[in-house]
């Protein structure tokens, strides 16, 4: 339960921090790159060693890790853009409710069971993303930077699908390539 609460709090903080970057006029790209280096440094300290070695580069999951790193980097930039140009709520909802995508894939890949309650939850989550992305009237948003209606729906949809597919890919790589010998 503590991991769920931590995940919710830190994900919310991430989205809000992108809004603060905009207000403080701090470049998003530089912040994300700095965050990556900070994560590598902290991971090295916690792990007790630098995470990359000669053996790591030959592991079958390493290419997948590189692909996921590029996807994370792209999604962080996209989430920042959606947060700054559309809204924090739209970005947060699209990002958090993307968990329905790994669930749908788990039905197929891992033979999970879906009852009427789970299917209802998925439909409601999709409706929540759509309704949250619904554009406000222009007079409700003073000084708004204009985006086309198509972009107002497309960008959060990309966050939703990208985050969901990334979560699915993480689970797939974990199930397919990691074992007790290479999880450290």
PDB file of C-alpha atoms in Angstrom, residues 9 15 25 36-37 51 64 70 80 85 94 97 113-114 121 130 134 136 139 141 149 156-157 159 163-164 177 182:
ATOM      1  CA  UNK A   9       2.074  11.366  -4.655  1.00  0.00           C
ATOM      2  CA  UNK A  15       3.075  16.872 -13.232  1.00  0.00           C
ATOM      3  CA  UNK A  25      10.813  30.020 -16.913  1.00  0.00           C
ATOM      4  CA  UNK A  36      18.175  11.665 -15.650  1.00  0.00           C
ATOM      5  CA  UNK A  37      21.718  12.313 -14.373  1.00  0.00           C
ATOM      6  CA  UNK A  51      24.628   0.327 -13.003  1.00  0.00           C
ATOM      7  CA  UNK A  64      14.808  -2.916 -24.206  1.00  0.00           C
ATOM      8  CA  UNK A  70      14.016   6.968 -24.982  1.00  0.00           C
ATOM      9  CA  UNK A  80       5.457  18.748 -19.751  1.00  0.00           C
ATOM     10  CA  UNK A  85      -0.184  24.242 -22.770  1.00  0.00           C
ATOM     11  CA  UNK A  94      -4.261  10.987 -19.126  1.00  0.00           C
ATOM     12  CA  UNK A  97      -5.597   6.398 -16.201  1.00  0.00           C
ATOM     13  CA  UNK A 113      -9.812 -12.687 -16.126  1.00  0.00           C
ATOM     14  CA  UNK A 114     -12.065  -9.659 -16.712  1.00  0.00           C
ATOM     15  CA  UNK A 121     -13.913   0.430 -14.707  1.00  0.00           C
ATOM     16  CA  UNK A 130     -12.122  12.072 -22.752  1.00  0.00           C
ATOM     17  CA  UNK A 134     -12.771  18.362 -23.377  1.00  0.00           C
ATOM     18  CA  UNK A 136     -12.950  24.793 -21.995  1.00  0.00           C
ATOM     19  CA  UNK A 139     -13.421  33.093 -21.927  1.00  0.00           C
ATOM     20  CA  UNK A 141      -9.057  30.592 -19.774  1.00  0.00           C
ATOM     21  CA  UNK A 149      -9.166  21.373 -31.104  1.00  0.00           C
ATOM     22  CA  UNK A 156      -3.444  13.919 -24.130  1.00  0.00           C
ATOM     23  CA  UNK A 157      -4.289  10.820 -26.195  1.00  0.00           C
ATOM     24  CA  UNK A 159       0.241  10.769 -23.250  1.00  0.00           C
ATOM     25  CA  UNK A 163       2.246   5.881 -20.846  1.00  0.00           C
ATOM     26  CA  UNK A 164       0.071   2.795 -21.089  1.00  0.00           C
ATOM     27  CA  UNK A 177      13.998 -11.193 -19.588  1.00  0.00           C
ATOM     28  CA  UNK A 182      19.885 -10.431 -13.220  1.00  0.00           C
TER      29      UNK A 182
END
